[in-house]
Short mmCIF file of C-alpha atoms in Angstrom, two decimals:
data_model
loop_
_atom_site.label_atom_id
_atom_site.label_comp_id
_atom_site.label_asym_id
_atom_site.label_seq_id
_atom_site.Cartn_x
_atom_site.Cartn_y
_atom_site.Cartn_z
CA MET A 186 -61.54 -19.35 -66.49
CA VAL A 187 -59.90 -15.17 -67.22
CA SER A 188 -57.89 -15.35 -70.24
CA LEU A 189 -54.45 -13.51 -69.85
CA LYS A 190 -55.72 -10.96 -71.90
CA GLN A 191 -57.93 -10.04 -69.26
CA LEU A 192 -55.49 -9.73 -66.45
CA LEU A 193 -53.20 -7.87 -68.60
CA VAL A 194 -56.58 -5.02 -68.67
CA LEU A 195 -57.43 -5.21 -65.21
CA ALA A 196 -53.50 -4.45 -63.61
CA VAL A 197 -53.25 -2.13 -65.84
CA ALA A 198 -56.82 -0.01 -64.76
CA VAL A 199 -55.16 -1.13 -61.41
CA LEU A 200 -52.16 0.76 -61.88
CA VAL A 201 -54.65 3.81 -64.03
CA VAL A 202 -55.70 3.90 -60.43
CA LEU A 203 -53.45 3.60 -58.34
CA VAL A 204 -50.74 5.45 -59.92
CA PRO A 205 -52.86 8.97 -58.99
CA ILE A 206 -53.64 8.33 -55.64
CA ALA A 207 -49.84 7.41 -54.93
CA ALA A 208 -48.49 10.81 -56.79
CA VAL A 209 -51.10 12.92 -54.58
CA GLY A 210 -49.79 11.22 -51.14
CA PHE A 211 -46.55 11.81 -52.48
CA LEU A 212 -47.00 15.31 -52.72
CA PHE A 213 -49.06 15.74 -49.31
CA PHE A 214 -47.61 13.08 -47.27
CA PRO A 215 -44.29 12.80 -48.79
CA PRO A 216 -41.32 10.54 -47.18
CA ASP A 217 -37.91 12.09 -44.88
CA PHE A 218 -36.11 11.41 -48.61
CA ALA A 219 -38.24 13.49 -51.12
CA TYR A 220 -36.76 16.98 -48.01
CA SER A 221 -34.63 19.24 -49.11
CA HIS A 222 -32.21 20.23 -45.77
CA THR A 223 -30.60 23.60 -44.84
CA SER A 224 -28.51 24.80 -41.63
CA THR A 225 -27.44 27.38 -41.59
CA TYR A 226 -25.70 30.64 -39.59
CA SER A 227 -26.56 34.43 -40.26
CA TYR A 228 -23.79 37.37 -38.51
CA THR A 229 -24.77 40.93 -39.06
CA THR A 230 -23.50 44.30 -37.41
CA SER A 231 -22.38 47.40 -38.15
CA LEU A 232 -20.23 49.91 -38.01
CA SER A 233 -20.96 53.70 -37.67
CA THR A 234 -19.24 56.98 -37.14
CA ASN A 235 -20.40 60.85 -37.99
CA THR A 236 -16.53 62.10 -38.93
CA THR A 237 -13.15 61.13 -40.66
CA ILE A 238 -11.06 58.30 -38.68
CA GLU A 239 -8.40 57.19 -39.04
CA ASN A 240 -6.38 53.94 -37.54
CA ALA A 241 -9.86 52.44 -36.62
CA THR A 242 -9.67 48.73 -34.75
CA VAL A 243 -12.67 47.01 -33.37
CA HIS A 244 -12.83 43.66 -31.73
CA LEU A 245 -16.09 42.25 -32.07
CA PRO A 246 -18.18 39.03 -30.52
CA PHE A 247 -17.86 36.65 -33.21
CA PRO A 248 -19.15 33.10 -33.43
CA ALA A 249 -17.10 30.39 -32.35
CA GLY A 250 -17.20 26.33 -31.98
CA ALA A 251 -17.01 23.54 -33.97
CA ASN A 252 -19.15 24.54 -36.99
CA VAL A 253 -17.14 28.34 -37.48
CA GLU A 254 -13.95 27.69 -36.51
CA SER A 255 -11.79 25.69 -39.06
CA ASP A 256 -12.96 28.53 -42.10
CA ALA A 257 -14.53 31.13 -39.52
CA LEU A 258 -14.13 34.48 -42.38
CA SER A 259 -14.04 32.98 -45.61
CA ASN A 260 -17.75 34.65 -45.59
CA LEU A 261 -17.62 37.95 -44.49
CA TRP A 262 -18.94 40.63 -46.04
CA ILE A 263 -17.34 44.18 -45.28
CA HIS A 264 -19.99 46.82 -47.73
CA ASP A 265 -19.34 50.57 -47.36
CA ASP A 266 -22.86 53.31 -47.68
CA ASN A 267 -23.28 53.06 -50.74
CA GLY A 268 -23.23 49.54 -50.21
CA THR A 269 -19.92 49.30 -52.36
CA GLU A 270 -18.09 46.03 -51.31
CA LEU A 271 -14.91 46.68 -49.07
CA THR A 272 -11.40 44.58 -49.38
CA ASP A 273 -8.81 46.42 -47.23
CA TRP A 274 -9.98 45.83 -43.40
CA ASP A 275 -7.55 43.93 -41.94
CA THR A 276 -9.80 40.94 -40.78
CA ALA A 277 -9.09 38.50 -38.35
CA ILE A 278 -9.48 36.47 -35.05
CA VAL A 279 -7.97 37.23 -31.70
CA GLN A 280 -7.32 35.82 -28.39
CA THR A 281 -8.07 38.72 -26.41
CA ASP A 282 -8.03 38.41 -22.15
CA ARG A 283 -11.30 38.04 -22.38
CA GLY A 284 -11.37 34.93 -25.63
CA PRO A 285 -11.71 34.97 -29.31
CA MET A 286 -12.60 38.17 -30.87
CA LEU A 287 -13.81 39.41 -35.08
CA ARG A 288 -11.15 41.93 -34.69
CA LEU A 289 -11.41 45.01 -37.26
CA ASN A 290 -8.68 47.38 -38.55
CA VAL A 291 -8.54 50.22 -41.30
CA ASP A 292 -6.40 53.19 -41.66
CA ARG A 293 -8.98 55.68 -42.62
CA LEU A 294 -13.15 55.87 -42.09
CA ILE A 295 -14.41 58.14 -44.21
CA GLY A 296 -17.41 60.04 -41.70
CA GLU A 297 -19.71 62.71 -43.04
CA ASP A 298 -21.37 65.14 -40.18
CA GLN A 299 -25.06 64.56 -41.65
CA TYR A 300 -28.84 64.17 -40.33
CA ILE A 301 -31.97 63.46 -41.22
CA LEU A 302 -34.70 66.28 -41.03
CA TRP A 303 -38.13 65.50 -40.51
CA THR A 304 -41.08 67.86 -41.17
CA TYR A 305 -44.68 67.08 -39.31
CA ALA A 306 -47.95 67.78 -40.42
CA PRO A 307 -49.91 69.81 -37.37
CA ASN A 308 -51.59 65.16 -36.80
CA GLY A 309 -48.49 64.01 -36.46
CA SER A 310 -47.80 62.78 -39.71
CA VAL A 311 -44.75 63.45 -41.22
CA ILE A 312 -44.95 65.00 -44.71
CA ASP A 313 -41.14 65.62 -45.97
CA ARG A 314 -37.66 64.26 -44.96
CA ASP A 315 -34.31 65.44 -45.92
CA GLU A 316 -30.91 64.64 -45.42
CA ILE A 317 -28.83 68.31 -44.62
CA GLY A 318 -25.57 69.35 -43.68
CA PRO A 319 -25.09 70.63 -40.21
CA ASP A 320 -25.08 73.86 -42.42
CA GLU A 321 -28.35 73.11 -42.80
CA ILE A 322 -29.97 73.20 -40.36
CA PRO A 323 -32.61 75.90 -39.71
CA ASP A 324 -33.00 77.74 -36.68
CA ASP A 325 -37.09 77.45 -37.02
CA MET A 326 -37.70 73.47 -35.99
CA SER A 327 -41.32 74.22 -35.36
CA ASN A 328 -43.13 70.47 -36.21
CA LYS A 329 -39.49 69.82 -37.12
CA GLU A 330 -37.16 67.32 -36.00
CA LEU A 331 -33.53 66.06 -36.57
CA SER A 332 -32.00 62.81 -35.80
CA PRO A 333 -27.69 61.64 -36.90
CA ASP A 334 -27.55 59.88 -40.35
CA PRO A 335 -24.16 59.01 -39.88
CA THR A 336 -21.95 56.98 -42.45
CA ARG A 337 -22.45 53.25 -42.05
CA TYR A 338 -20.21 50.75 -42.60
CA SER A 339 -22.36 46.38 -42.39
CA ILE A 340 -20.09 43.64 -41.46
CA SER A 341 -22.46 40.23 -42.36
CA TRP A 342 -21.84 37.11 -42.12
CA GLN A 343 -23.20 33.59 -42.90
CA HIS A 344 -22.19 29.48 -42.51
CA SER A 345 -23.82 26.60 -43.61
CA VAL A 346 -22.63 23.53 -42.34
CA ASP A 347 -24.23 19.58 -43.20
CA HIS A 348 -26.48 19.34 -40.15
CA ASP A 349 -28.47 20.28 -37.89
CA ILE A 350 -28.54 22.75 -35.17
CA GLU A 351 -29.90 23.27 -32.55
CA THR A 352 -31.65 25.90 -32.10
CA ARG A 353 -32.97 24.73 -28.02
CA TYR A 354 -30.17 24.97 -26.05
CA PRO A 355 -27.54 26.67 -28.30
CA ILE A 356 -24.94 27.96 -25.73
CA GLY A 357 -22.75 25.22 -24.43
CA ASN A 358 -24.10 22.17 -27.73
CA ALA A 359 -23.57 24.52 -31.03
CA SER A 360 -21.35 27.28 -32.25
CA PHE A 361 -22.45 30.48 -30.23
CA LEU A 362 -20.89 34.58 -30.14
CA ALA A 363 -17.98 34.37 -28.19
CA PRO A 364 -17.06 35.71 -25.93
CA ILE A 365 -20.13 35.93 -23.03
CA THR A 366 -20.93 35.68 -19.53
CA ASP A 367 -23.23 35.32 -16.85
CA VAL A 368 -25.96 32.99 -18.95
CA ALA A 369 -28.60 33.09 -17.57
CA THR A 370 -32.23 32.67 -18.56
CA ALA A 371 -35.19 35.10 -19.11
CA ASP A 372 -38.74 35.24 -20.13
CA CYS A 373 -40.10 36.13 -23.86
CA GLU A 374 -41.28 39.30 -25.27
CA TYR A 375 -42.98 37.02 -26.60
CA ARG A 376 -43.76 33.36 -27.35
CA TRP A 377 -44.00 31.54 -30.62
CA ASP A 378 -45.40 28.41 -28.63
CA ASP A 379 -44.15 25.99 -25.96
CA SER A 380 -40.66 25.25 -27.53
CA ASP A 381 -39.44 29.02 -26.67
CA THR A 382 -36.82 29.39 -23.82
CA CYS A 383 -35.11 32.28 -24.04
CA TRP A 384 -31.64 34.01 -22.01
CA ASP A 385 -29.80 36.36 -20.98
CA PHE A 386 -25.82 37.37 -21.00
CA ALA A 387 -22.73 39.27 -21.16
CA THR A 388 -20.21 40.40 -23.46
CA ALA A 389 -18.06 42.34 -24.44
CA ALA A 390 -16.57 45.08 -27.38
CA ALA A 391 -13.43 47.83 -27.62
CA ALA A 392 -12.46 50.28 -30.11
CA THR A 393 -9.74 52.83 -30.65
CA TYR A 394 -9.32 55.42 -33.35
CA GLU A 395 -7.64 58.56 -34.25
CA SER A 396 -9.89 61.56 -35.17
CA PRO A 397 -8.48 65.73 -35.12
CA ASN A 398 -11.94 66.44 -33.99
CA GLN A 399 -14.89 64.92 -31.45
CA ALA A 400 -16.13 61.56 -33.54
CA THR A 401 -19.48 59.41 -32.58
CA VAL A 402 -18.50 56.64 -33.04
CA VAL A 403 -21.68 53.11 -32.76
CA ILE A 404 -20.99 49.50 -32.69
CA ASP A 405 -24.59 48.88 -33.73
CA GLU A 406 -26.39 46.01 -32.23
CA ILE A 407 -25.33 42.60 -33.83
CA ARG A 408 -27.34 40.65 -34.70
CA PHE A 409 -26.57 36.50 -34.73
CA GLU A 410 -29.23 34.13 -35.69
CA ALA A 411 -29.26 30.29 -36.52
CA TRP A 412 -32.37 28.36 -38.36
CA ASN A 413 -32.73 25.10 -39.91
CA GLU A 414 -35.55 24.72 -43.23
CA TRP A 415 -36.68 22.02 -44.15
CA GLY A 416 -39.04 21.45 -48.09
CA PHE A 417 -40.42 19.88 -50.65
CA TRP A 418 -43.43 21.49 -52.85
CA LEU A 419 -45.78 23.01 -50.28
CA SER A 420 -44.19 20.54 -47.30
CA ASN A 421 -42.01 23.33 -45.35
CA SER A 422 -40.98 24.97 -42.49
CA PHE A 423 -38.28 26.36 -40.01
CA ASN A 424 -36.70 26.41 -36.81
CA THR A 425 -34.33 29.03 -35.38
CA PHE A 426 -32.84 30.96 -32.64
CA GLU A 427 -31.70 34.94 -32.08
CA ALA A 428 -29.56 36.58 -30.92
CA THR A 429 -28.79 40.02 -30.11
CA THR A 430 -26.88 42.41 -27.74
CA SER A 431 -27.32 45.96 -26.84
CA PRO A 432 -24.91 48.75 -29.42
CA ALA A 433 -21.48 50.44 -28.16
CA ILE A 434 -21.22 54.25 -28.48
CA TYR A 435 -17.95 55.98 -28.13
CA VAL A 436 -18.63 60.01 -27.47
CA ASP A 437 -16.15 62.29 -26.25
CA ASP A 438 -13.39 60.46 -27.19
CA ARG A 439 -14.14 57.43 -24.40
CA GLN A 440 -12.83 54.40 -26.55
CA GLY A 441 -11.82 50.99 -25.62
CA TRP A 442 -14.15 48.11 -24.04
CA THR A 443 -17.64 48.62 -23.77
CA HIS A 444 -19.60 46.15 -21.99
CA LEU A 445 -22.55 45.20 -24.00
CA ASP A 446 -26.11 43.25 -22.76
CA GLY A 447 -27.93 40.55 -24.26
CA HIS A 448 -30.35 38.25 -25.25
CA LEU A 449 -31.16 34.88 -26.66
CA HIS A 450 -34.80 33.88 -27.91
CA ALA A 451 -34.52 29.87 -29.45
CA GLY A 452 -36.70 27.21 -29.99
CA MET A 453 -38.83 29.21 -32.38
CA GLY A 454 -40.59 27.22 -34.71
CA ARG A 455 -40.94 23.41 -35.59
CA TYR A 456 -39.01 20.00 -33.66
CA ASP A 457 -41.21 17.60 -35.11
CA GLY A 458 -39.85 17.77 -39.16
CA PRO A 459 -38.90 14.88 -41.69
CA SER A 460 -35.17 13.41 -40.57
CA ARG A 461 -32.23 14.59 -42.12
#
């Protein structure tokens, strides 16, 4: 007959074997509840000018939809060329004849007429890069190249939600840029796997301002992304979409509305992750 002491010793021995096995199994095959999840939208663009302008107003496509409308501008940041956050811009979501848009207004934007002077070796490699003003442009441009270096103001926004974002078919199923028109399927320039889908779309932006000099004002590429991430120890992954637009360039005193081409690449990443 097995004694109680022998049974206890046997039970302890079994635990000594099973606990490490269970711990290893938990680490490499964790249950769904062990994962942490985050779902985030992100928006970035910038406004650049090569001369100081005044009474500047821009209208930009901006994320719209149930996920963001309740608190659309709480996480909007504007920074100058030196990385200093600016708080004197008037920001609002407004209705235009094209739909809801982000309106930005500022009394004065300082811009400098600056350039990057590139100097190349005979084999084409860069040997020097200088930031110069218009009075410093050399007469002899042999092995040199000049590119504008305007003053740039960055605009960024981020918003997290407590549920998975639809990243495979976001137009109509998640918060997305507004306004958009002419949505059509498109080829993906590069693919992650068979879940990738791509679309082209159209949108618009506008800029008005006052300037004593001829200015070059640019609304740079708009990038709008969303992703779902989950992770536990070595088990980490995500899925995402990214949308971009062409820039809007204002020269020779041209102002007002500009058509923007947009492209959406969706369905990138894993879609067999743990439930939230």
